[in-house]
Tab-separated table of C-alpha atoms (C1' of nucleotides) in Angstrom:
chain	number	residue	atom	x	y	z
X	1	MET	CA	151.926	10.661	67.966
X	2	ALA	CA	149.248	11.672	70.484
X	3	ALA	CA	150.904	14.910	71.502
X	4	ASP	CA	149.204	16.946	74.159
X	5	TYR	CA	148.546	19.735	71.670
X	6	ALA	CA	146.849	17.358	69.271
X	7	LYS	CA	143.324	18.591	69.817
X	8	ILE	CA	144.374	22.183	69.505
X	9	LEU	CA	145.627	21.934	65.972
X	10	GLU	CA	143.734	19.016	64.552
X	11	GLY	CA	141.492	21.273	62.425
X	12	ILE	CA	144.444	22.870	60.652
X	13	THR	CA	146.459	21.428	57.835
X	14	PRO	CA	150.189	21.876	58.442
X	15	LYS	CA	152.989	22.095	55.941
X	16	ARG	CA	155.486	19.346	56.529
X	17	MET	CA	159.177	20.234	56.600
X	18	VAL	CA	162.012	17.734	56.451
X	19	LEU	CA	165.165	19.184	57.835
X	20	ALA	CA	168.866	18.306	57.894
X	21	ASP	CA	171.217	19.152	60.654
X	22	GLY	CA	171.689	22.888	60.824
X	23	ASP	CA	168.716	23.769	58.637
X	24	VAL	CA	167.083	27.045	59.630
X	25	VAL	CA	163.386	26.906	60.397
X	26	MET	CA	163.039	30.565	61.182
X	27	ARG	CA	165.246	33.549	61.925
X	28	ALA	CA	164.867	36.117	64.695
X	29	GLY	CA	163.409	39.349	63.384
X	30	GLU	CA	161.544	37.803	60.487
X	31	ARG	CA	157.772	38.177	60.197
X	32	VAL	CA	155.974	35.410	62.022
X	33	SER	CA	154.484	32.968	59.485
X	34	ALA	CA	153.576	29.926	61.537
X	35	ILE	CA	153.646	27.919	64.728
X	36	PHE	CA	155.634	24.691	64.544
X	37	ALA	CA	155.248	21.188	65.926
X	38	VAL	CA	158.262	18.903	66.204
X	39	GLU	CA	157.410	15.486	64.772
X	40	ASN	CA	160.874	14.066	64.938
X	41	GLY	CA	164.350	15.119	66.008
X	42	HIS	CA	165.229	18.292	67.941
X	43	VAL	CA	165.052	21.943	67.155
X	44	ALA	CA	167.255	24.481	69.042
X	45	LEU	CA	165.848	27.932	69.697
X	46	SER	CA	168.538	30.501	70.236
X	47	ARG	CA	168.726	34.156	70.962
X	48	HIS	CA	171.885	36.168	70.414
X	49	GLY	CA	173.707	33.005	69.635
X	50	SER	CA	173.042	31.040	72.791
X	51	VAL	CA	170.489	28.255	73.094
X	52	VAL	CA	167.356	29.261	74.956
X	53	HIS	CA	165.326	26.096	74.512
X	54	VAL	CA	165.482	22.767	72.758
X	55	ALA	CA	162.155	21.650	71.359
X	56	ASP	CA	161.641	17.937	71.716
X	57	PRO	CA	159.423	15.669	69.588
X	58	GLY	CA	155.783	16.155	70.557
X	59	THR	CA	156.126	19.748	71.506
X	60	LEU	CA	155.375	23.046	69.802
X	61	PHE	CA	157.676	25.929	69.214
X	62	GLY	CA	157.179	29.442	68.021
X	63	GLU	CA	154.098	29.661	70.291
X	64	SER	CA	155.175	33.004	71.640
X	65	GLY	CA	155.585	34.481	68.228
X	66	LEU	CA	151.928	33.691	67.506
X	67	PHE	CA	150.921	36.942	69.134
X	68	SER	CA	153.677	39.197	67.865
X	69	GLU	CA	154.727	40.537	64.509
X	70	THR	CA	158.217	39.134	64.448
X	71	ASN	CA	160.004	36.054	65.686
X	72	PRO	CA	161.898	36.519	68.881
X	73	VAL	CA	164.306	33.609	68.301
X	74	ASP	CA	166.263	31.643	65.727
X	75	ALA	CA	165.186	28.038	65.215
X	76	VAL	CA	167.715	25.583	63.865
X	77	ALA	CA	167.499	21.825	63.459
X	78	ARG	CA	169.753	19.792	65.691
X	79	GLY	CA	170.355	16.788	63.537
X	80	PRO	CA	167.795	15.530	61.053
X	81	ALA	CA	164.289	16.536	62.050
X	82	VAL	CA	160.771	16.734	60.814
X	83	VAL	CA	158.476	19.616	61.776
X	84	SER	CA	154.960	20.626	60.895
X	85	ALA	CA	154.255	24.285	60.178
X	86	TYR	CA	150.779	25.594	61.047
X	87	PRO	CA	150.178	28.987	59.377
X	88	GLN	CA	149.759	31.730	62.008
X	89	GLU	CA	146.608	33.276	60.493
X	90	HIS	CA	144.825	29.956	60.350
X	91	VAL	CA	145.713	29.194	63.945
X	92	LEU	CA	144.532	32.624	65.174
X	93	LEU	CA	141.256	32.402	63.242
X	94	PHE	CA	140.719	28.844	64.506
X	95	LEU	CA	141.384	29.799	68.132
X	96	ARG	CA	139.022	32.764	67.941
X	97	ALA	CA	136.300	30.592	66.498
X	98	HIS	CA	136.612	27.781	69.020
X	99	PRO	CA	136.721	28.990	72.665
X	100	GLU	CA	137.245	25.510	74.053
X	101	ILE	CA	140.220	24.990	71.832
X	102	ASN	CA	141.511	28.356	72.875
X	103	MET	CA	141.278	27.237	76.485
X	104	ALA	CA	143.224	24.115	75.664
X	105	PHE	CA	145.875	26.267	74.050
X	106	SER	CA	146.134	28.391	77.167
X	107	ALA	CA	146.476	25.209	79.186
X	108	TYR	CA	149.260	24.026	76.930
X	109	LEU	CA	151.133	27.386	77.300
X	110	ALA	CA	150.700	27.161	81.045
X	111	ARG	CA	152.327	23.754	81.092
X	112	ARG	CA	155.219	24.996	78.990
X	113	LEU	CA	155.651	27.955	81.279
X	114	ASN	CA	155.896	25.627	84.240
X	115	ALA	CA	158.546	23.603	82.480
X	116	ALA	CA	160.571	26.718	81.652
X	117	ARG	CA	160.387	27.882	85.205
X	118	ALA	CA	161.528	24.553	86.544
X	119	ARG	CA	164.525	24.880	84.179
X	120	ILE	CA	165.318	28.345	85.615
X	121	GLU	CA	165.356	27.072	89.182
X	122	LEU	CA	167.445	24.137	88.061
X	123	ALA	CA	170.053	26.531	86.631
X	124	LYS	CA	170.155	28.362	89.910
X	125	LEU	CA	171.182	25.260	91.819
X	126	LYS	CA	174.810	25.365	92.798
X	127	GLY	CA	177.070	22.417	92.260
X	128	ALA	CA	177.181	20.117	89.248
X	129	GLU	CA	175.791	17.212	91.265
X	130	ALA	CA	172.676	19.039	92.339
X	131	ARG	CA	171.909	20.131	88.812
X	132	VAL	CA	172.429	16.697	87.360
X	133	VAL	CA	170.279	15.060	89.929
X	134	ALA	CA	167.593	17.714	89.437
X	135	PHE	CA	167.676	17.203	85.689
X	136	LEU	CA	167.372	13.393	85.994
X	137	THR	CA	164.569	13.791	88.523
X	138	GLN	CA	162.677	16.143	86.252
X	139	ALA	CA	163.198	13.635	83.433
X	140	GLY	CA	161.585	10.937	85.579
X	141	ALA	CA	164.661	8.901	86.459
X	142	ALA	CA	163.520	8.588	90.043
X	143	GLN	CA	160.453	6.592	89.005
X	144	GLY	CA	162.291	3.980	86.956
X	145	TRP	CA	164.497	3.562	83.917
X	146	ILE	CA	164.487	6.467	81.489
X	147	LYS	CA	166.250	6.819	78.163
X	148	VAL	CA	167.352	10.296	77.076
X	149	GLY	CA	166.803	11.149	73.478
X	150	GLN	CA	169.802	13.275	72.726
X	151	PRO	CA	173.573	13.169	73.185
X	152	LEU	CA	174.768	13.529	76.762
X	153	SER	CA	176.980	16.370	75.655
X	154	HIS	CA	173.957	18.337	74.570
X	155	ILE	CA	172.278	17.698	77.857
X	156	ALA	CA	175.369	18.899	79.620
X	157	ALA	CA	175.155	22.201	77.756
X	158	ASP	CA	171.440	22.465	78.408
X	159	ILE	CA	171.955	22.345	82.156
X	160	GLY	CA	174.919	24.696	82.081
X	161	LEU	CA	177.833	22.266	82.415
X	162	THR	CA	180.687	21.238	80.162
X	163	HIS	CA	180.449	17.684	78.946
X	164	GLU	CA	183.566	16.831	80.940
X	165	ALA	CA	182.006	17.968	84.177
X	166	PHE	CA	178.762	16.153	83.258
X	167	TYR	CA	180.541	12.840	82.664
X	168	ARG	CA	182.542	13.173	85.845
X	169	THR	CA	179.404	13.903	87.856
X	170	LEU	CA	177.584	10.922	86.373
X	171	ARG	CA	180.541	8.697	87.338
X	172	LYS	CA	180.554	10.125	90.891
X	173	LEU	CA	176.848	9.456	91.269
X	174	VAL	CA	177.308	5.873	89.997
X	175	ASP	CA	180.224	5.392	92.405
X	176	LYS	CA	177.989	6.642	95.226
X	177	GLY	CA	175.305	4.134	94.283
X	178	VAL	CA	172.742	6.865	93.666
X	179	LEU	CA	172.589	6.305	89.949
X	180	GLU	CA	172.489	3.259	87.713
X	181	ARG	CA	173.161	3.301	84.009
X	182	ASN	CA	171.958	1.075	81.219
X	183	GLY	CA	174.005	1.535	78.103
X	184	ARG	CA	174.931	5.067	77.320
X	185	ARG	CA	171.648	6.821	77.595
X	186	GLY	CA	169.663	4.800	80.142
X	187	PHE	CA	169.477	6.189	83.656
X	188	TRP	CA	167.813	5.268	86.912
X	189	LEU	CA	168.110	7.270	90.059
X	190	ARG	CA	167.848	4.953	93.022
X	191	GLY	CA	168.637	6.128	96.441
X	192	GLY	CA	166.850	7.274	99.423
X	193	ASN	CA	164.427	9.681	97.846
X	194	GLU	CA	160.762	9.606	98.696
H	1	MET	CA	149.629	48.430	89.869
H	2	ALA	CA	149.147	48.337	86.132
H	3	ALA	CA	150.263	44.789	85.638
H	4	ASP	CA	150.071	43.443	82.165
H	5	TYR	CA	147.424	40.944	83.150
H	6	ALA	CA	145.150	43.759	84.389
H	7	LYS	CA	142.699	43.655	81.495
H	8	ILE	CA	142.355	39.900	81.738
H	9	LEU	CA	141.105	39.848	85.290
H	10	GLU	CA	139.493	43.259	85.655
H	11	GLY	CA	136.021	41.838	85.525
H	12	ILE	CA	136.584	39.506	88.480
H	13	THR	CA	136.569	40.439	92.145
H	14	PRO	CA	139.490	38.850	93.989
H	15	LYS	CA	139.797	37.809	97.548
H	16	ARG	CA	142.688	39.601	99.267
H	17	MET	CA	145.067	37.554	101.329
H	18	VAL	CA	147.588	39.016	103.734
H	19	LEU	CA	150.352	36.547	104.507
H	20	ALA	CA	153.197	36.217	106.956
H	21	ASP	CA	156.465	34.463	106.247
H	22	GLY	CA	155.857	30.743	105.701
H	23	ASP	CA	152.105	30.996	105.303
H	24	VAL	CA	150.727	28.414	102.912
H	25	VAL	CA	148.699	29.749	99.986
H	26	MET	CA	147.965	26.348	98.569
H	27	ARG	CA	149.162	22.773	98.864
H	28	ALA	CA	149.982	20.319	96.118
H	29	GLY	CA	147.182	17.801	95.662
H	30	GLU	CA	144.431	20.057	96.984
H	31	ARG	CA	141.510	20.980	94.754
H	32	VAL	CA	142.278	24.080	92.730
H	33	SER	CA	140.371	27.051	94.053
H	34	ALA	CA	141.862	30.062	92.409
H	35	ILE	CA	144.499	31.780	90.341
H	36	PHE	CA	146.655	34.224	92.262
H	37	ALA	CA	148.232	37.622	91.684
H	38	VAL	CA	151.163	38.756	93.829
H	39	GLU	CA	150.458	42.301	95.032
H	40	ASN	CA	153.394	42.464	97.372
H	41	GLY	CA	156.211	40.223	98.593
H	42	HIS	CA	157.245	36.955	97.091
H	43	VAL	CA	155.672	33.483	96.903
H	44	ALA	CA	157.730	30.373	96.406
H	45	LEU	CA	156.244	27.504	94.419
H	46	SER	CA	157.741	24.102	95.057
H	47	ARG	CA	157.285	20.576	93.871
H	48	HIS	CA	158.667	17.505	95.657
H	49	GLY	CA	160.435	19.838	98.003
H	50	SER	CA	162.489	21.735	95.467
H	51	VAL	CA	161.613	25.320	94.469
H	52	VAL	CA	160.230	25.510	90.947
H	53	HIS	CA	159.471	29.259	90.743
H	54	VAL	CA	159.442	32.356	92.847
H	55	ALA	CA	156.535	34.643	91.988
H	56	ASP	CA	157.368	38.373	92.106
H	57	PRO	CA	155.013	41.301	92.633
H	58	GLY	CA	152.977	42.047	89.546
H	59	THR	CA	152.927	38.480	88.303
H	60	LEU	CA	150.348	35.675	88.445
H	61	PHE	CA	150.870	32.193	89.793
H	62	GLY	CA	148.781	29.110	89.749
H	63	GLU	CA	147.994	29.677	86.069
H	64	SER	CA	148.636	26.068	85.327
H	65	GLY	CA	146.354	24.869	88.078
H	66	LEU	CA	143.569	26.800	86.356
H	67	PHE	CA	143.182	23.947	83.931
H	68	SER	CA	143.523	20.962	86.195
H	69	GLU	CA	141.556	19.473	89.074
H	70	THR	CA	144.338	19.670	91.677
H	71	ASN	CA	147.270	21.946	92.360
H	72	PRO	CA	150.572	20.687	91.015
H	73	VAL	CA	152.655	22.644	93.480
H	74	ASP	CA	152.924	24.032	96.977
H	75	ALA	CA	152.837	27.817	97.340
H	76	VAL	CA	154.373	29.371	100.427
H	77	ALA	CA	154.966	33.052	101.259
H	78	ARG	CA	158.582	34.088	101.437
H	79	GLY	CA	158.403	36.824	103.984
H	80	PRO	CA	155.294	38.998	104.428
H	81	ALA	CA	153.232	39.169	101.280
H	82	VAL	CA	149.877	40.160	99.858
H	83	VAL	CA	148.164	38.185	97.123
H	84	SER	CA	144.808	38.389	95.375
H	85	ALA	CA	142.945	35.197	94.770
H	86	TYR	CA	140.684	35.040	91.704
H	87	PRO	CA	138.259	32.112	92.051
H	88	GLN	CA	138.969	29.489	89.382
H	89	GLU	CA	135.368	28.994	88.318
H	90	HIS	CA	134.832	32.713	87.800
H	91	VAL	CA	137.979	32.987	85.740
H	92	LEU	CA	137.108	29.994	83.585
H	93	LEU	CA	133.561	31.206	83.010
H	94	PHE	CA	134.863	34.648	82.206
H	95	LEU	CA	137.446	33.348	79.717
H	96	ARG	CA	134.915	31.081	78.022
H	97	ALA	CA	132.476	33.922	77.647
H	98	HIS	CA	135.019	36.420	76.239
H	99	PRO	CA	137.111	34.914	73.417
H	100	GLU	CA	139.146	38.081	73.032
H	101	ILE	CA	140.075	38.059	76.694
H	102	ASN	CA	140.956	34.418	76.320
H	103	MET	CA	143.299	35.341	73.484
H	104	ALA	CA	144.786	38.054	75.667
H	105	PHE	CA	145.343	35.482	78.347
H	106	SER	CA	147.147	33.218	75.902
H	107	ALA	CA	149.224	36.167	74.822
H	108	TYR	CA	150.097	36.904	78.496
H	109	LEU	CA	151.210	33.314	78.977
H	110	ALA	CA	153.246	33.468	75.774
H	111	ARG	CA	154.970	36.629	76.992
H	112	ARG	CA	155.818	35.025	80.301
H	113	LEU	CA	157.148	32.056	78.437
H	114	ASN	CA	159.414	34.371	76.428
H	115	ALA	CA	160.611	36.101	79.593
H	116	ALA	CA	161.312	32.720	81.223
H	117	ARG	CA	163.308	31.589	78.242
H	118	ALA	CA	165.300	34.803	78.176
H	119	ARG	CA	166.164	34.122	81.769
H	120	ILE	CA	167.321	30.638	80.832
H	121	GLU	CA	169.587	32.207	78.245
H	122	LEU	CA	171.081	34.540	80.834
H	123	ALA	CA	171.633	31.719	83.343
H	124	LYS	CA	173.666	29.761	80.840
H	125	LEU	CA	176.184	32.505	80.262
H	126	LYS	CA	179.519	31.663	81.811
H	127	GLY	CA	181.337	34.110	83.979
H	128	ALA	CA	179.985	36.546	86.458
H	129	GLU	CA	180.726	39.571	84.268
H	130	ALA	CA	178.809	38.208	81.267
H	131	ARG	CA	175.738	37.550	83.379
H	132	VAL	CA	175.815	40.909	85.112
H	133	VAL	CA	176.157	42.744	81.848
H	134	ALA	CA	173.385	40.624	80.320
H	135	PHE	CA	171.105	41.440	83.237
H	136	LEU	CA	171.813	45.166	83.123
H	137	THR	CA	171.291	45.109	79.335
H	138	GLN	CA	167.965	43.338	79.677
H	139	ALA	CA	166.975	45.855	82.307
H	140	GLY	CA	167.692	48.674	79.884
H	141	ALA	CA	170.884	49.991	81.370
H	142	ALA	CA	172.445	50.349	77.892
H	143	GLN	CA	169.871	52.976	76.875
H	144	GLY	CA	170.346	55.260	79.839
H	145	TRP	CA	170.098	55.418	83.579
H	146	ILE	CA	167.959	52.770	85.160
H	147	LYS	CA	167.021	52.226	88.760
H	148	VAL	CA	166.487	48.661	90.003
H	149	GLY	CA	163.567	48.066	92.268
H	150	GLN	CA	164.939	45.426	94.621
H	151	PRO	CA	168.011	44.885	96.773
H	152	LEU	CA	171.140	44.129	94.863
H	153	SER	CA	171.581	40.989	96.915
H	154	HIS	CA	168.285	39.657	95.556
H	155	ILE	CA	169.332	40.427	92.008
H	156	ALA	CA	172.530	38.579	92.668
H	157	ALA	CA	170.596	35.464	93.636
H	158	ASP	CA	168.267	35.813	90.645
H	159	ILE	CA	171.161	35.670	88.223
H	160	GLY	CA	172.864	32.848	90.054
H	161	LEU	CA	175.563	34.681	91.902
H	162	THR	CA	176.423	35.316	95.534
H	163	HIS	CA	175.996	38.929	96.580
H	164	GLU	CA	179.743	39.143	97.187
H	165	ALA	CA	180.577	38.084	93.616
H	166	PHE	CA	177.894	40.486	92.338
H	167	TYR	CA	179.338	43.450	94.214
H	168	ARG	CA	182.856	42.652	93.134
H	169	THR	CA	181.755	42.332	89.514
H	170	LEU	CA	180.023	45.697	89.653
H	171	ARG	CA	183.193	47.272	91.034
H	172	LYS	CA	185.267	45.690	88.280
H	173	LEU	CA	182.896	46.997	85.614
H	174	VAL	CA	183.070	50.480	87.129
H	175	ASP	CA	186.862	50.293	87.245
H	176	LYS	CA	186.878	49.313	83.598
H	177	GLY	CA	184.738	52.307	82.770
H	178	VAL	CA	181.955	50.156	81.301
H	179	LEU	CA	179.501	50.946	84.081
H	180	GLU	CA	178.469	54.076	85.941
H	181	ARG	CA	176.554	54.091	89.157
H	182	ASN	CA	174.238	56.669	90.686
H	183	GLY	CA	173.639	56.025	94.348
H	184	ARG	CA	173.166	52.414	95.232
H	185	ARG	CA	170.624	51.280	92.721
H	186	GLY	CA	171.166	53.469	89.698
H	187	PHE	CA	173.053	51.986	86.803
H	188	TRP	CA	174.187	53.003	83.338
H	189	LEU	CA	176.103	50.825	80.950
H	190	ARG	CA	178.240	52.944	78.738
H	191	GLY	CA	180.777	51.481	76.455
H	192	GLY	CA	180.990	50.215	72.927
H	193	ASN	CA	178.025	47.911	72.913
H	194	GLU	CA	175.474	47.596	70.140
N	1	DC	C1'	165.318	58.912	118.825
N	2	DG	C1'	168.107	54.817	119.674
N	3	DA	C1'	168.201	49.757	118.887
N	4	DT	C1'	168.233	46.216	115.588
N	5	DA	C1'	168.162	44.026	111.228
N	6	DT	C1'	169.246	44.326	106.542
N	7	DC	C1'	171.864	45.889	102.741
N	8	DT	C1'	176.149	47.172	100.699
N	9	DA	C1'	180.923	46.283	100.449
N	10	DT	C1'	185.719	44.298	100.565
N	11	DG	C1'	189.469	41.050	101.759
N	12	DA	C1'	191.418	36.112	102.307
N	13	DT	C1'	191.183	31.437	101.439
N	14	DC	C1'	189.881	27.244	99.095
N	15	DG	C1'	187.415	23.975	96.208
N	16	DC	C1'	184.621	23.186	92.222
N	17	DG	C1'	184.431	23.074	87.621
N	18	DG	C1'	186.293	25.122	83.179
N	19	DT	C1'	189.980	24.442	80.108
N	20	DC	C1'	193.346	21.732	77.836
N	21	DA	C1'	194.896	17.329	76.388
N	22	DC	C1'	194.209	12.850	74.989
N	23	DA	C1'	191.800	8.436	73.629
N	24	DG	C1'	188.551	4.657	72.859
N	25	DA	C1'	183.743	3.784	70.988
N	26	DA	C1'	180.215	4.461	67.920
N	27	DG	C1'	178.141	6.139	63.896
N	28	DA	C1'	178.128	8.017	59.053
N	29	DG	C1'	179.545	7.814	54.371
N	30	DA	C1'	182.287	6.473	50.569
I	1	DT	C1'	185.663	-2.368	54.257
I	2	DC	C1'	188.262	1.969	55.777
I	3	DT	C1'	188.017	6.790	56.853
I	4	DC	C1'	186.252	10.632	59.263
I	5	DT	C1'	183.389	12.689	62.504
I	6	DT	C1'	180.964	12.812	66.639
I	7	DC	C1'	180.139	11.085	71.098
I	8	DT	C1'	181.724	9.364	75.414
I	9	DG	C1'	185.059	9.332	78.887
I	10	DT	C1'	189.177	10.375	82.011
I	11	DG	C1'	193.237	12.896	83.878
I	12	DA	C1'	195.977	17.331	85.167
I	13	DC	C1'	196.037	21.982	86.005
I	14	DC	C1'	194.404	26.426	87.544
I	15	DG	C1'	191.298	30.416	87.746
I	16	DC	C1'	186.869	32.027	89.096
I	17	DG	C1'	183.687	32.459	92.331
I	18	DA	C1'	181.720	30.369	96.790
I	19	DT	C1'	182.609	30.637	101.521
I	20	DC	C1'	184.034	32.789	105.688
I	21	DA	C1'	185.046	36.984	108.097
I	22	DT	C1'	184.374	41.672	108.965
I	23	DA	C1'	182.302	46.350	108.918
I	24	DG	C1'	180.203	50.726	107.602
I	25	DA	C1'	175.754	52.466	105.639
I	26	DT	C1'	170.682	52.279	105.432
I	27	DA	C1'	166.412	51.017	106.614
I	28	DT	C1'	162.967	49.674	109.978
I	29	DC	C1'	160.461	49.876	114.120
I	30	DG	C1'	159.107	50.532	118.980
DNA sequence: CGATATCTATGATCGCGGTCACAGAAGAGA
DNA sequence: TCTCTTCTGTGACCGCGATCATAGATATCG
């Protein structure tokens, strides 16, 4: 997988971890040992019991812990997953030794920061419909068919809705002709945007 | 202002910009010219017409544009504001030349990422009371008196509530004996937490 | 200093979405 | 295959918080 962090970590040999649903990758408060890349499946990061972020395939997690002594969050596999663990010390040494790679890492963090901020503003939208449309738009459903990679009920929780409200809103959007569905997880927002 | 990005940019001379409400700092699609620090006021970043982030005083914005050719977002002043523009090329040269500063910049981005994710956690809490208590706790109101630095109505919007609901929730917490107030902006959470 | 805008605050009403309840569909495992 | 779990989906009810209305308290500015 040509993930956008590929160049950053290509010089480091990761430890591969194969996880079952619910397996713990790291616990909040533990010493930081590594930065992780999701190869397959999903990993939920939670803080005080509530999910803060869901790491998708092709993304890193634990990036913020790289610069601190202890992990700020719990990381638990959502369903079967495969992650690569890149030892913290190797990564830090590598970044220090390769300024260009370091720049690329900063760029990667900046992109993730943007995504997180977009999610915050999404959460502030009032009304289930606005949030669902915003989510689908961010996912690219306005440019053509997209296929979401996780259960709709998880998405509902991610955008701060119950699954019931989410399903009802999807139906309403379809009835309005704004949204088309293909199977259970295929979506296409058509309608007078842009 | 001793912002936590101070050390990163201290070697670069910014261009000061004084803005009125609605003034455009940068437009999506334009060539990137600088990274910005908000000295005063607020700057709204939007993409495809919807707000992605509101930059507060003491924070940077345009960090992601630093690594690309063109701006990904519009930036418009929300009310009168003062921002410092640090020319992109100077910042890039500076970071390339000083690996340790580059690491510090990565660490800054990682901290912001953490903060953003904590905010996501807060936004997902259900119920006005839970969100208000979470906000006050994050602000340190469980450790003693704190004084918030912005109008309560703005805080209400930040945590996804109307100001009316926010005021009512504060009152309810005071009635319950969980919260004490000192003047309009002083708060202290007492009660069996921890 | 007085005029004006903003902030803080509370009450009444109403609609959205959470909760509860139920069920078919799909997937996992034996 | 059959069982069991999870996911997807819909309906009924009702409580929380958005909205509308109003007003005193503060802040701002000429």
